[in-house]
Structure formats: C-alpha cells, structure tokens
Short mmCIF file of C-alpha atoms and ligand atoms in Angstrom, two decimals:
data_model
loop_
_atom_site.label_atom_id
_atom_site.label_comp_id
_atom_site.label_asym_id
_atom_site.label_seq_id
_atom_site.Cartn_x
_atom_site.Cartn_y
_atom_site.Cartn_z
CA UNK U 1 8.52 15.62 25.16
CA UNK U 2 4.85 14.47 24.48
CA UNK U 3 3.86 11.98 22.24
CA UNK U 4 3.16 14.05 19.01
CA UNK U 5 6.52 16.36 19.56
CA UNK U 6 8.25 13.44 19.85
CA UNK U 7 6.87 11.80 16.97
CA UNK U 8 7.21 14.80 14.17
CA UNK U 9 10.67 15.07 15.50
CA UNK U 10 11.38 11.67 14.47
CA UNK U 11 9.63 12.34 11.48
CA UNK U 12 12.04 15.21 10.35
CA UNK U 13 14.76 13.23 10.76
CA UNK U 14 13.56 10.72 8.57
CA UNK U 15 12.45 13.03 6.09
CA UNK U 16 16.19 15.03 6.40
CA UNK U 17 18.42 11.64 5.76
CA UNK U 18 15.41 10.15 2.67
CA UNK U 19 16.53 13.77 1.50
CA UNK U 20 19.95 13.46 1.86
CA UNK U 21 19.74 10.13 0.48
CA UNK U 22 17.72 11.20 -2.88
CA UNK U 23 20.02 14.10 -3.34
CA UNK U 24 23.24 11.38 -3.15
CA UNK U 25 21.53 9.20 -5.60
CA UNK U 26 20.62 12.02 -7.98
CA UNK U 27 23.62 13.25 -7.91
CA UNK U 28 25.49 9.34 -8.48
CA UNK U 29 23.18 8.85 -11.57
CA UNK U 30 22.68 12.04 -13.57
CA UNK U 31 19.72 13.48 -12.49
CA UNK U 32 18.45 16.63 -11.64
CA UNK U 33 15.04 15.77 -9.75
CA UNK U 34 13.35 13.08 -8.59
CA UNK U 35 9.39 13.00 -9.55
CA UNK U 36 7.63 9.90 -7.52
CA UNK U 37 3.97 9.17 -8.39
CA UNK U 38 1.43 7.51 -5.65
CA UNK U 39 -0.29 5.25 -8.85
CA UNK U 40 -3.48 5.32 -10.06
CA UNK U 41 -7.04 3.73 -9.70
CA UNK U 42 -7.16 0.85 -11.39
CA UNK U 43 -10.61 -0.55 -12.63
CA UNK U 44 -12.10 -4.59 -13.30
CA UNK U 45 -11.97 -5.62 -16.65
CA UNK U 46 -15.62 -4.04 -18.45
CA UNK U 47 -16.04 -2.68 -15.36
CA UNK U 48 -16.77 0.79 -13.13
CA UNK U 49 -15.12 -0.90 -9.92
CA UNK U 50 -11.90 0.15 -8.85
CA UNK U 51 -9.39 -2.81 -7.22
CA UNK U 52 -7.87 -1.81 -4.28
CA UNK U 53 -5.58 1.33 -4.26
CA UNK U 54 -1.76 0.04 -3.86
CA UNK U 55 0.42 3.03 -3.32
CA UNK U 56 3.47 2.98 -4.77
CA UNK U 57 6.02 2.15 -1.59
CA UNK U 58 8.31 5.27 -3.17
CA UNK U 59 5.89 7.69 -2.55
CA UNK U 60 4.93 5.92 1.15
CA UNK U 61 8.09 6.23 2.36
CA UNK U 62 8.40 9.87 1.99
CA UNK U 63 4.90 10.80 3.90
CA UNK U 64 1.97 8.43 5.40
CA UNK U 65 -0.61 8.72 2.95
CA UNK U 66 -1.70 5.40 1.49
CA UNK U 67 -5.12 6.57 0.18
CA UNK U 68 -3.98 9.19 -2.41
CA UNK U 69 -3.96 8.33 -5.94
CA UNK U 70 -3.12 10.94 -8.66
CA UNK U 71 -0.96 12.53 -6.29
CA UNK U 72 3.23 13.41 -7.04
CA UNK U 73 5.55 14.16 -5.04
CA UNK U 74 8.75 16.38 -6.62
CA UNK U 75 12.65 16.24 -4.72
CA UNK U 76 14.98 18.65 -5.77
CA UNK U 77 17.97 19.18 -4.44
CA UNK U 78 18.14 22.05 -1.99
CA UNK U 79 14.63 22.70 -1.76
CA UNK U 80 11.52 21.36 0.24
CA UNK U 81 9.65 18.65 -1.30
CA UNK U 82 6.61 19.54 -3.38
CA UNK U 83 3.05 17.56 -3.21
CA UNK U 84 1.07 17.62 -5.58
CA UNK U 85 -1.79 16.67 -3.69
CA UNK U 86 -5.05 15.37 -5.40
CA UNK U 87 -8.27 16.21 -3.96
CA UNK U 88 -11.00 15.75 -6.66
CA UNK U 89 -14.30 17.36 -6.12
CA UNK U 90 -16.42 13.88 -6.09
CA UNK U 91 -19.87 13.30 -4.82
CA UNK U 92 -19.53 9.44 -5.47
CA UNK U 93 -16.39 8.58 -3.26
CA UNK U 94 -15.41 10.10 -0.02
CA UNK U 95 -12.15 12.44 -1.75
CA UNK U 96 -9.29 12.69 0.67
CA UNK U 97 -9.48 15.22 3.46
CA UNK U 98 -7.57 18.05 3.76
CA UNK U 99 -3.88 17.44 4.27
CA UNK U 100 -3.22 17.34 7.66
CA UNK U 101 -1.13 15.94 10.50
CA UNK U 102 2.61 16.21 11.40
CA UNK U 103 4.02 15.94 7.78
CA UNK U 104 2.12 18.63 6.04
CA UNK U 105 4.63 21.82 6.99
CA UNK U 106 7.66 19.26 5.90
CA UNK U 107 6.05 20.01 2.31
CA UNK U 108 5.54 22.46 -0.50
CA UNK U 109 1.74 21.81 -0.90
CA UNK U 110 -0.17 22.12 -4.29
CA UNK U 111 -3.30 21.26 -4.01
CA UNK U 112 -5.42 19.97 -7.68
CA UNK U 113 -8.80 18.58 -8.37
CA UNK U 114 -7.79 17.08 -11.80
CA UNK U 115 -5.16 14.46 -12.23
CA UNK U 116 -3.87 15.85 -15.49
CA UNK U 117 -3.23 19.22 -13.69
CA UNK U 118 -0.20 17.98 -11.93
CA UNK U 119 2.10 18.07 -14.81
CA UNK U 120 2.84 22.03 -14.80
CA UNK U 121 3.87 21.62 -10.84
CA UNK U 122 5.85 18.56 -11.76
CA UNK U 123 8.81 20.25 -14.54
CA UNK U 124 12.11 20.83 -13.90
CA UNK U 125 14.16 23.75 -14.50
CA UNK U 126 15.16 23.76 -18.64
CA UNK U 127 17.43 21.32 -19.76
CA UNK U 128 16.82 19.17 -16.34
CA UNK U 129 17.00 15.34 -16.16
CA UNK U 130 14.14 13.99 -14.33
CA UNK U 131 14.36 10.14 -13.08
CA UNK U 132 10.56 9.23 -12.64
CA UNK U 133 9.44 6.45 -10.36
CA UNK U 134 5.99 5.08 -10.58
CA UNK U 135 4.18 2.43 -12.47
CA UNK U 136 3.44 3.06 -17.08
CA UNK U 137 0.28 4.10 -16.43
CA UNK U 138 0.84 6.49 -13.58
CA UNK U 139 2.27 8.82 -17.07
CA UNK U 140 0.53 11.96 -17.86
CA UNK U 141 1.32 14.75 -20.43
CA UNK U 142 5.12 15.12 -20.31
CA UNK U 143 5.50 13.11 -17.03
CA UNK U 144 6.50 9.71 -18.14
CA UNK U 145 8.15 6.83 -15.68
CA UNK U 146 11.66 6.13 -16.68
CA UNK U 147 12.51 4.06 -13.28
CA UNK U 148 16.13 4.69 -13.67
CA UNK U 149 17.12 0.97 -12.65
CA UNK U 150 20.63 2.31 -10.76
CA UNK U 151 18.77 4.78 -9.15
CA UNK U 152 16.12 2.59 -7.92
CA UNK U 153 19.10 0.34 -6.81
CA UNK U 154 20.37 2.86 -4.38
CA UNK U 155 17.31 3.57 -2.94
CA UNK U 156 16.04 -0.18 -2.74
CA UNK U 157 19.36 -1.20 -0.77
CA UNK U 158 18.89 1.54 1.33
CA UNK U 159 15.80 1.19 2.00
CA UNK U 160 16.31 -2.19 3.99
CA UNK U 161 17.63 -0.38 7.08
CA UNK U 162 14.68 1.76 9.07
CA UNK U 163 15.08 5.20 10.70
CA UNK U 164 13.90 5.75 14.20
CA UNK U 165 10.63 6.74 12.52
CA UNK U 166 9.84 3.73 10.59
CA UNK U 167 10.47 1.36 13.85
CA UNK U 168 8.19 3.69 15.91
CA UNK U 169 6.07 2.55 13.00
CA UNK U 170 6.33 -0.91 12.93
CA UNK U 171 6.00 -1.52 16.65
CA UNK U 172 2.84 0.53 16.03
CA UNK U 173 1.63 -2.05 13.53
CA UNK U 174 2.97 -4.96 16.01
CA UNK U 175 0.26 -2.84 18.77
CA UNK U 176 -2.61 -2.67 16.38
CA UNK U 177 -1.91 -6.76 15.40
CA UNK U 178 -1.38 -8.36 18.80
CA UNK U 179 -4.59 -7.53 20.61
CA UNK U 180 -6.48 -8.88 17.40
CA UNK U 181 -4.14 -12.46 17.40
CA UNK U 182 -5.35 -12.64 21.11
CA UNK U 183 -9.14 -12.07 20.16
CA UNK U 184 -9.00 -14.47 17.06
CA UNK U 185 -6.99 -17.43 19.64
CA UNK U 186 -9.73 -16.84 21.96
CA UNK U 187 -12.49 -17.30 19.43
CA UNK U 188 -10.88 -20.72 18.01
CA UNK U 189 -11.32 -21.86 21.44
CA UNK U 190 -14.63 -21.04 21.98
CA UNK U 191 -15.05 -23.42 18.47
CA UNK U 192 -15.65 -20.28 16.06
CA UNK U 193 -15.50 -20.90 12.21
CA UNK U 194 -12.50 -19.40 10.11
CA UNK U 195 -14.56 -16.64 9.19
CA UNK U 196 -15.95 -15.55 12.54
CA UNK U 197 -12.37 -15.86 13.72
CA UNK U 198 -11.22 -13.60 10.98
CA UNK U 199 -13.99 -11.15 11.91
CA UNK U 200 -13.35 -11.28 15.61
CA UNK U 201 -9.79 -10.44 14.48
CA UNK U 202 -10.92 -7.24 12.59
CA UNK U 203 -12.83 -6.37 15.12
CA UNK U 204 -10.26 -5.95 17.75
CA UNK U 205 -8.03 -4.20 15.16
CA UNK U 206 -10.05 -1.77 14.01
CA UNK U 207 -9.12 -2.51 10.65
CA UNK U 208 -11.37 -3.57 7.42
CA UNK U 209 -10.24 -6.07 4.96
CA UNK U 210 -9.14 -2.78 2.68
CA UNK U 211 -6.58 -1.65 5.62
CA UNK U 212 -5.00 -5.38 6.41
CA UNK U 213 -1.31 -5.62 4.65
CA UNK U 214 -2.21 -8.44 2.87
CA UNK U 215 -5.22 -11.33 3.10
CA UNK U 216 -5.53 -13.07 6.62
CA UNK U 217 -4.31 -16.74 6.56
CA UNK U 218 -7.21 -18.25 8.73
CA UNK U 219 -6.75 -22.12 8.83
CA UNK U 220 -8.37 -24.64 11.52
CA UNK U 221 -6.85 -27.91 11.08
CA UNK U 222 -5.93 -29.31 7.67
CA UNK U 223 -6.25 -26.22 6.24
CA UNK U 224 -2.80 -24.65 8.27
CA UNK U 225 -0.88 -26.96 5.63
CA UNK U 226 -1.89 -25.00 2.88
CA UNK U 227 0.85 -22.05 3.04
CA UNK U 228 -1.58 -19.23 1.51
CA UNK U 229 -5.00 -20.67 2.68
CA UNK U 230 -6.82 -17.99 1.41
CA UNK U 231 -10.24 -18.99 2.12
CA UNK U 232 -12.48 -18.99 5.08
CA UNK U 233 -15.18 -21.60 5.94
CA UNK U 234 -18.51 -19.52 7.06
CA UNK U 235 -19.08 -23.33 9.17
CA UNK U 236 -16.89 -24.57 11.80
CA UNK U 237 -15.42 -27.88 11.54
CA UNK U 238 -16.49 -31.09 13.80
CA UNK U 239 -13.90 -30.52 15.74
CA UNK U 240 -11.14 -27.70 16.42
CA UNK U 241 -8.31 -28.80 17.17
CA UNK U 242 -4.89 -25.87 15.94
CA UNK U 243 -5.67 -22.68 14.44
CA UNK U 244 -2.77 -21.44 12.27
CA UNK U 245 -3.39 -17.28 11.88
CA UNK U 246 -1.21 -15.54 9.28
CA UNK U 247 -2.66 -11.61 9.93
CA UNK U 248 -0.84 -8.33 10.43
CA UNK U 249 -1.94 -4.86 10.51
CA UNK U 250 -0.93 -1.18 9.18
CA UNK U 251 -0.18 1.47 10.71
CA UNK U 252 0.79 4.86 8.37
CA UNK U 253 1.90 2.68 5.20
CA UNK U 254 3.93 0.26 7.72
CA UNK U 255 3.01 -3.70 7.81
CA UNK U 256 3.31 -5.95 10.77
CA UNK U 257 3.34 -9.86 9.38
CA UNK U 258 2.68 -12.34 12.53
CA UNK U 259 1.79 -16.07 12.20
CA UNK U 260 0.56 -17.98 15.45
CA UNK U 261 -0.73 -21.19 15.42
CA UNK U 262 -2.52 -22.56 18.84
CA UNK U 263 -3.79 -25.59 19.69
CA UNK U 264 -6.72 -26.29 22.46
CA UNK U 265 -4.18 -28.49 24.84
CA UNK U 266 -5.27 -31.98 24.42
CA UNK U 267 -2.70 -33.48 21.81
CA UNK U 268 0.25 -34.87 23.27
CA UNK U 269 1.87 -35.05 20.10
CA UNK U 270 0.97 -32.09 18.54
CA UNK U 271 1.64 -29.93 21.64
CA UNK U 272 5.10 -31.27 21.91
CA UNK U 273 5.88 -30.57 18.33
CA UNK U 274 4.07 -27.03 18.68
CA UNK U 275 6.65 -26.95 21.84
CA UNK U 276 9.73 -27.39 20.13
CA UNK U 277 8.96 -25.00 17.35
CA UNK U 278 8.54 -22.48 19.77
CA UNK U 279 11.78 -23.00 21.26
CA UNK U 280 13.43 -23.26 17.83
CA UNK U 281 11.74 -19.87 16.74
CA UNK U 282 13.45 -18.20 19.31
CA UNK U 283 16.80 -19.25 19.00
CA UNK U 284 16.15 -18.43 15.11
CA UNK U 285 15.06 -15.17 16.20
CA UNK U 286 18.54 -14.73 18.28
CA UNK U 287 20.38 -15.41 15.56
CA UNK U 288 19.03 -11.44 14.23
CA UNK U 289 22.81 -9.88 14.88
CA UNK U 290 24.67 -7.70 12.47
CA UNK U 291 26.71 -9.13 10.21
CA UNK U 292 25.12 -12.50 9.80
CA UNK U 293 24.17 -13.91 6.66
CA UNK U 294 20.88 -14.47 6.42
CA UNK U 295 20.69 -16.98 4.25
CA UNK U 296 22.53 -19.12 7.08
CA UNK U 297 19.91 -18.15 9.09
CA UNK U 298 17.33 -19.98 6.66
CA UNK U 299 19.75 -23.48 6.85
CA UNK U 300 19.83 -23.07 10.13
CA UNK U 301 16.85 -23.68 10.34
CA UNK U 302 16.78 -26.86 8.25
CA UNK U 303 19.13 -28.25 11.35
CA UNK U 304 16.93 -27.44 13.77
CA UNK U 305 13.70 -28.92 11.26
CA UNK U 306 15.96 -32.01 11.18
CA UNK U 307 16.18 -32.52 14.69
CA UNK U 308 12.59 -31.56 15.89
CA UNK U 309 11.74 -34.27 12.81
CA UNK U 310 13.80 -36.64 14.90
CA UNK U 311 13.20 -35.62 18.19
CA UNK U 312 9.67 -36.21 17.77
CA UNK U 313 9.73 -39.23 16.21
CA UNK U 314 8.44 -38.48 12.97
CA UNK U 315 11.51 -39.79 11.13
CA UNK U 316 12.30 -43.06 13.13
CA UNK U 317 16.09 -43.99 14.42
CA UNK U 318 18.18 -44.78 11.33
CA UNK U 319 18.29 -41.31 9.06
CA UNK U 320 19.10 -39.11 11.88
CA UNK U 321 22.12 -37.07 10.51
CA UNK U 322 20.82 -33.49 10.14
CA UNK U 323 23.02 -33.15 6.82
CA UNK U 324 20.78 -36.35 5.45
CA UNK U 325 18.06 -35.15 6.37
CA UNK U 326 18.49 -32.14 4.48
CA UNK U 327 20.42 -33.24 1.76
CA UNK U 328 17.64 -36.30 0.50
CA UNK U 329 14.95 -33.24 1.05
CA UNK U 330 13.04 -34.56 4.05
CA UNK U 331 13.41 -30.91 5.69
CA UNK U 332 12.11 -29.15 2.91
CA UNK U 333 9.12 -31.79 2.56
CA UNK U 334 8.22 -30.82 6.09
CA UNK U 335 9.67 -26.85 5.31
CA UNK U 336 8.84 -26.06 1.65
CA UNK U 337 9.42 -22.12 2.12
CA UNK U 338 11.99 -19.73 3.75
CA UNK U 339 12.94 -18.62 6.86
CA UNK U 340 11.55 -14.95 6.06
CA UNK U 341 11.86 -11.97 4.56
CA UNK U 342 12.91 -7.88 4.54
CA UNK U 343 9.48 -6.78 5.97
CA UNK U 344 8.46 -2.54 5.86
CA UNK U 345 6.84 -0.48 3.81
CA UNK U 346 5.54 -4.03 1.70
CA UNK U 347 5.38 -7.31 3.31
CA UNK U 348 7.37 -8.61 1.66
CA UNK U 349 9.87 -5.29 0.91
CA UNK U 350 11.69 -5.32 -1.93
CA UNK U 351 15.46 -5.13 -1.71
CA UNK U 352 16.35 -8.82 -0.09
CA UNK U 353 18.11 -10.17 -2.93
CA UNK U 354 21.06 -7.49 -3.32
CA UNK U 355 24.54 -8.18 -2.54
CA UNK U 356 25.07 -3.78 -2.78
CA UNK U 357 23.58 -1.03 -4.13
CA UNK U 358 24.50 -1.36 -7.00
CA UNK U 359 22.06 -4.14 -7.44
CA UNK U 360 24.23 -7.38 -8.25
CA UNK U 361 22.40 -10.08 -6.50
CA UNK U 362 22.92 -12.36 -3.51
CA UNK U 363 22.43 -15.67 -4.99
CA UNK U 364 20.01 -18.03 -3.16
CA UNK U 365 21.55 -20.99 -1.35
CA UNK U 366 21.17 -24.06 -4.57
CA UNK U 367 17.67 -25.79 -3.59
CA UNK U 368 16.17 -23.06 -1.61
CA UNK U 369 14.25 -21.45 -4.50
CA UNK U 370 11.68 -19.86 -2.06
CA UNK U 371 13.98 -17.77 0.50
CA UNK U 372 13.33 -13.73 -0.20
CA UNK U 373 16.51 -12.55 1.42
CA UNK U 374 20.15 -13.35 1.18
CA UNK U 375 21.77 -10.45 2.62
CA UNK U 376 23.72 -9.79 5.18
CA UNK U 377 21.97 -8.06 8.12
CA UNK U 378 22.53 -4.91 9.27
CA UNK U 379 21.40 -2.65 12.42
CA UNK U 380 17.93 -1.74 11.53
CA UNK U 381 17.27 -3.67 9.16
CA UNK U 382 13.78 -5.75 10.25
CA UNK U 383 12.93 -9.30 9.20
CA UNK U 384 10.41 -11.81 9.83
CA UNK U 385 11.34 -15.26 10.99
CA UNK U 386 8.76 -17.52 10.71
CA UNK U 387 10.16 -21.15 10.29
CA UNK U 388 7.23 -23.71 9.92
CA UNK U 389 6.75 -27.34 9.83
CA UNK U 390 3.90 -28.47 8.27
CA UNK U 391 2.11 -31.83 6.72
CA UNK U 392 1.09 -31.00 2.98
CA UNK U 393 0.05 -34.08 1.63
CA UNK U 394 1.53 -33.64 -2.05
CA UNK U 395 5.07 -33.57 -0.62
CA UNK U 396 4.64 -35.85 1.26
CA UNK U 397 3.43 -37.98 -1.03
CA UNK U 398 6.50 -37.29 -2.93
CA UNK U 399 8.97 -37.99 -0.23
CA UNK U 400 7.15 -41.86 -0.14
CA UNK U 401 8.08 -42.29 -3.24
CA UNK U 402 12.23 -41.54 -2.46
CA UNK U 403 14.14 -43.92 -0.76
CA UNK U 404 14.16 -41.46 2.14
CA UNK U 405 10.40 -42.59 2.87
CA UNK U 406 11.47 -45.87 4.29
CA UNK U 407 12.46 -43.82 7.63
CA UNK U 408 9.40 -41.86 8.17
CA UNK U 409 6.84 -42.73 10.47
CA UNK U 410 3.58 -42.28 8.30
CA UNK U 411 1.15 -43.39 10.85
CA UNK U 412 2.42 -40.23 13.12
CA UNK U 413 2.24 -38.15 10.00
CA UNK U 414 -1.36 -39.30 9.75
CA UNK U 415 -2.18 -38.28 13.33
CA UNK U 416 -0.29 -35.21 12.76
CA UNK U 417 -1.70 -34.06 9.57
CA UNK U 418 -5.25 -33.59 10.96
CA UNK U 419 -3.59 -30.47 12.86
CA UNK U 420 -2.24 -28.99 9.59
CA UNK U 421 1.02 -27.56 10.60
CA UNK U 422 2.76 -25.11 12.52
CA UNK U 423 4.34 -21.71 11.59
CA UNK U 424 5.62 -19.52 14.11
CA UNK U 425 5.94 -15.71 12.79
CA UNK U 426 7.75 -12.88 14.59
CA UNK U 427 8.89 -9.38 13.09
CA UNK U 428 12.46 -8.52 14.46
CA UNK U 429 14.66 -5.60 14.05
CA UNK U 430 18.56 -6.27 13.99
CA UNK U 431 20.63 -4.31 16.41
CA UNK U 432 24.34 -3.73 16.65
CA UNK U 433 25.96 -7.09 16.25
CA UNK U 434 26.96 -7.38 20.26
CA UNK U 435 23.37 -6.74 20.97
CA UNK U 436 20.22 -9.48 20.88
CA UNK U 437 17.74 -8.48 18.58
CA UNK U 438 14.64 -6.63 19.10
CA UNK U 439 11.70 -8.76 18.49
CA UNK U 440 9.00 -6.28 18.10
CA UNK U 441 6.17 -8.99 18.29
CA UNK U 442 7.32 -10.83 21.43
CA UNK U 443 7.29 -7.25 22.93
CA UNK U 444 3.85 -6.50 21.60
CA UNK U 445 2.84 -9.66 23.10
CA UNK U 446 4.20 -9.07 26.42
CA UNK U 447 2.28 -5.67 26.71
CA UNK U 448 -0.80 -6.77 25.44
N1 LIG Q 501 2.07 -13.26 5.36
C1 LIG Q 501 2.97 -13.55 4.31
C2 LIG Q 501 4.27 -13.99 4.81
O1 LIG Q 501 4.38 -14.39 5.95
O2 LIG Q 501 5.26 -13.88 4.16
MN1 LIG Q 502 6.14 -13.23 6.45
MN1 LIG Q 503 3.04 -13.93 7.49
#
C-alpha cells in the first residue's frame, strides 16, 4: 500500500466512526442534523484588515481545510456529508483553490461564491431540529448557532482520544517541528538573536508565522523565565548562554507543541540542573499509561521538582521533605504552571477538564489553578508533558518573604537566574495501559 492509499484509507475510517459518532449524539440529544460552520473573517477595529483566520476545530476535524471561511459543512444521518464550500470570485486575496486531495469524494460538494448563499444547501427536511455549532457571528439567514451544550459535551469528550488518522497527523506535525528545533539550537550556538533564531526556525519548517499553531516562545537567557515570552530581540545579547524554544508546527489542522531549552556546555550548574530535568521528563513521560490520573501525573511532578530543588542544592539541607516542599509552595515558586495538556486539533484542545461526557467536571487538584487536564487517560488520547523549573523573579521574591525562604540558597538562584529556566516539552500518545507510551517527539528526534 503506497503512501497516499494508505493515507485516504485511514482517512475513511476516521471520517466513518466522526460519522457514527455525530449520528449517536444526534440521536442522544434530539436532533435531526448537525450544521458545523468553519467561522468567519474577522476584521481590526475601524479597519479593512482581517486577523488571522481561526477555523472552528468542529469543522477541522471532519476534513483538513484550515483556510476556508464561509464554508458549512451539513451531517445527516444516513447520508454523505455536504460542503458547502466557499470559493469567492476575489481579485484582492488569493480565494481557495479548487477542492482537492483525498477527502473531496468523502463529500457532497456545493460549491458558492457568496457567503449568504449557503443557507438554502444548509435546511433540513420540515419540521427538523438542527443543533448548529459555530461561533454568533458565523449566523446567516435562518442558520443561527445554538451550540447545543450536551451535544458539544459528547463530542468534546470524545474528541480527546485520536483515530489512526489524527496520530498519522500529529507525528506529521512532530516531522515538520523537529528539523526546525535542530536549526534554531544550532543558530543559538552560533550566538544568533531571538529573532534570527525564530527565522532560522521558519525557515527549516517551511512554515510562516500565519501557519505556526500558536506564537514561538524564543527566549535567550532571562527571558526563558517568562512562561509566554512573546517577544523577540532583533540584537543578540552579550552573551548566550540557554535558549528556551517553545515552537510547534501544523500539519492538516493538527498542532505539534515542543519546548527545548539548550545550553552552550560551559555551566556546571546549569547543565546539571538541565540534566536532571531531562531525566525527570522522561520518567514523567512514562508515566503516559491508561488508566492513570493525570492530575497525579502533574504532583508527580512536584516530587520530582522537590528533589531536583534539593539535589541541586538550591534549597539547602534542612527543608528537604518533598511533602514540605510542596506544601509551603517552594515547588510551585520554581513550577508555577502544569504538567500539560490534551493537545490536537488546538494546542491546547478543549475537553481536559471532563470527568464524562456528559460534561461534569474533573476538579483541579486545590492549589494547582493552572493544570488543563484532570482526566483519566485513555489509549489514544495525546498529551504534552512539559514540566519546567524556572527562576521568575516575582515569585521568588514572594517565597523570601515566607518563612520557607530561610532554606533557599539565593546566591545559586542568582547564578541560576541569568539562564532563565528550563522547560522540557514532549507530545505523547497513551497506549494500552501494559504498554509505554508513544512519545511522538522523542521519535521525531531520533529520525531527524
Ligand atoms: N506552547 C504552549 C504550551 O506549551 O502550552
Ligand atoms: Mn504545551
Ligand atoms: Mn509549548
């Protein structure tokens, strides 16, 4: 089987079971058809500029277009999904192509040049009950988003778990990412600025800024400890000394999310501490079985914080119980965010907060307000786990002031906090519970 059979047979399958799936959740909540929208164009304030087109992740899942506004699709049971496929005739903007590529015969295909022309291809038969997902201003004439919340409830639990298709996906997006992490690692240490390393990274991508997932985290040195840096310094700094690189890639509507950080070698201290993340990262990522909890995942990972903070001398002999250490909030100074998060179609995919479909929630863990998944994993479900330990100075700052200060070893913290921090960032797919997890990244890595 070559590559294209192979990959519009996995295609139909994942199209067959998202059928199956929006027929069983029709069917559970009263409706007769399911209308998605892809969103609209939406412009600056007094302005003729668009923003960035965001696709809604409903319509995404069922095809890879992520460039289509104005465009429906239409599920009914029992018959092939319509698309009502926009395709303006616009000399100002280059108006999607043709549809093409291994989805297009999996559709009924209606082709219009004017947005408000999709309503007659979007009705349902007389006296039909139509659950609507898109955004309020997606609505036109008689097409009006309802978001049924059950509804969206089945199909936002569900969505959590990938089919064959959306992991060929996603190691796709782990392909496109990796090459571009090695290109930006080699230009920190040839002393490049955070915005020729950025480049460098789109470069060997292939991607523009429009195409990345989300905005590249780009830090060199103080600026890894600020956990969405989110700008990029045209002028290298004195000196170089860790790189912390937040960047993914896309690859049909699918995100990779990868954080390295790399230093140039010649910290002791730092290197050590870079060291033992490493190692703690991967025995985080084994942890990826069915059936675990992830939210122990996430305090795991405050034990192992706890005793890197010790190992490494950063909190001196004296508060060394891993329970103290968490429970007075030194961990969290040092790790202010969670372990990871439900990762697909959106970086940060929505669902990770449900205890079951029917949408009652999986409370956070008291004092972790910043962890984005409590459930309990499943086989192909993928998550990122990207523990971190960094030196942000108004935390720390706060932790002098507690009594918990006292056992801290500020003039390593100083030292330390001219590297920034370190977060380590792998995407990993849970397999059946007896099985160690796939760690699509790692694997990316290793072929690269
Ligand atoms: N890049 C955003 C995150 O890691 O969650
Ligand atoms: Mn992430
Ligand atoms: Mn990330």
């Amino acid at each position: 089987m070559d590559h294209t059979n192979s990959a519009s047979h996995l295609y139909a399958a994942h199209l067959a079971a998202l059928q199956i799936q929006a027929e069983s959740a029709l069917a559970r909540c009263g409706y007769d058809a399911l209308l998605i929208a892809s969103g609209i164009e939406k412009y600056a304030f007094l302005d003729d500029r668009p923003y960035l087109f965001q696709p809604n992740p409903h319509f995404k899942h069922w095809l890879p277009l992520t460039a289509n506004p104005y465009s429906w699709l239409l599920i009914r049971p029992g018959h092939k999904p319509r698309l009502v496929y926009y395709q303006p005739d616009d000399y100002w903007h280059v108006p999607p192509s043709d549809p093409s590529g291994f989805w297009v015969e999996h559709f009924e295909l209606i082709v219009i040049s004017q947005p408000e022309d999709a309503a007659r291809h979007l009705q349902v038969a007389a006296g039909g009950r139509a659950a609507i997902i898109g955004e309020a201003d997606a609505a036109i004439a008689g097409v009006v988003p309802n978001n049924p919340q059950d509804l969206l409830h089945l199909l936002h639990y569900r969505r959590a778990v990938k089919s064959a298709y959306e992991l060929e996906q996603m190691r796709a997006a782990q392909r496109r990412a990796v090459p571009a992490h090695l290109a930006a690692k080699a230009a920190f240490e040839a002393g490049a600025s955070e915005l020729d390393i950025h480049r460098a990274y789109l470069a060997a991508s292939g991607h523009t800024d429009r195409d990345l997932p989300y905005s590249n985290i780009v830090a060199l040195n103080e600026h890894g400890a600020v956990l969405h840096y989110q700008y990029q310094d045209s002028r290298p700094p004195a000196e170089s000394r860790a790189l912390l690189i937040d960047a993914g890639a896309q690859v049909n509507g699918y995100a990779s999310d990868i954080t390295r950080t790399w230093s140039l070698g010649r910290d002791e201290r730092f290197d050590a501490l870079l060291a033992a993340m490493e190692r703690a990262q991967l025995a985080l990522v084994d942890e990826v079985r069915a059936g675990v909890d992830y939210r122990d995942i996430h305090l795991s990972t405050h034990r192992h914080i706890a005793r890197i903070l010790v190992e490494q001398g950063i909190v001196k002999k004296g508060l060394s119980s891993p329970e103290a250490l968490v429970e007075q909030r030194v961990t969290s100074t040092f790790f202010p965010h969670g372990i990871g998060h439900l990762l697909g179609l959106q970086v940060h995919d929505i669902g990770g907060f449900m205890a079951d479909e029917t949408g009652a929630p999986a409370a956070k863990p008291e004092g972790h307000p910043y962890l984005r998944l409590t459930r309990v994993l499943q086989p192909g479900m993928v998550v990122t786990i990207e523990p971190g330990l960094y030196f942000i100075p108004t935390l720390l700052k706060k932790l002098a002031a507690t009594p918990a200060g006292a056992a801290i070893d500020w003039g390593l913290v100083e030292h330390l906090a001219r590297f920034g921090g370190v977060r380590i960032e792998d995407d990993v797919a849970c397999r059946e519970a007896d099985q160690a997890p796939e760690n699509l990244t790692r694997d990316a890595f290793a072929a690269a």
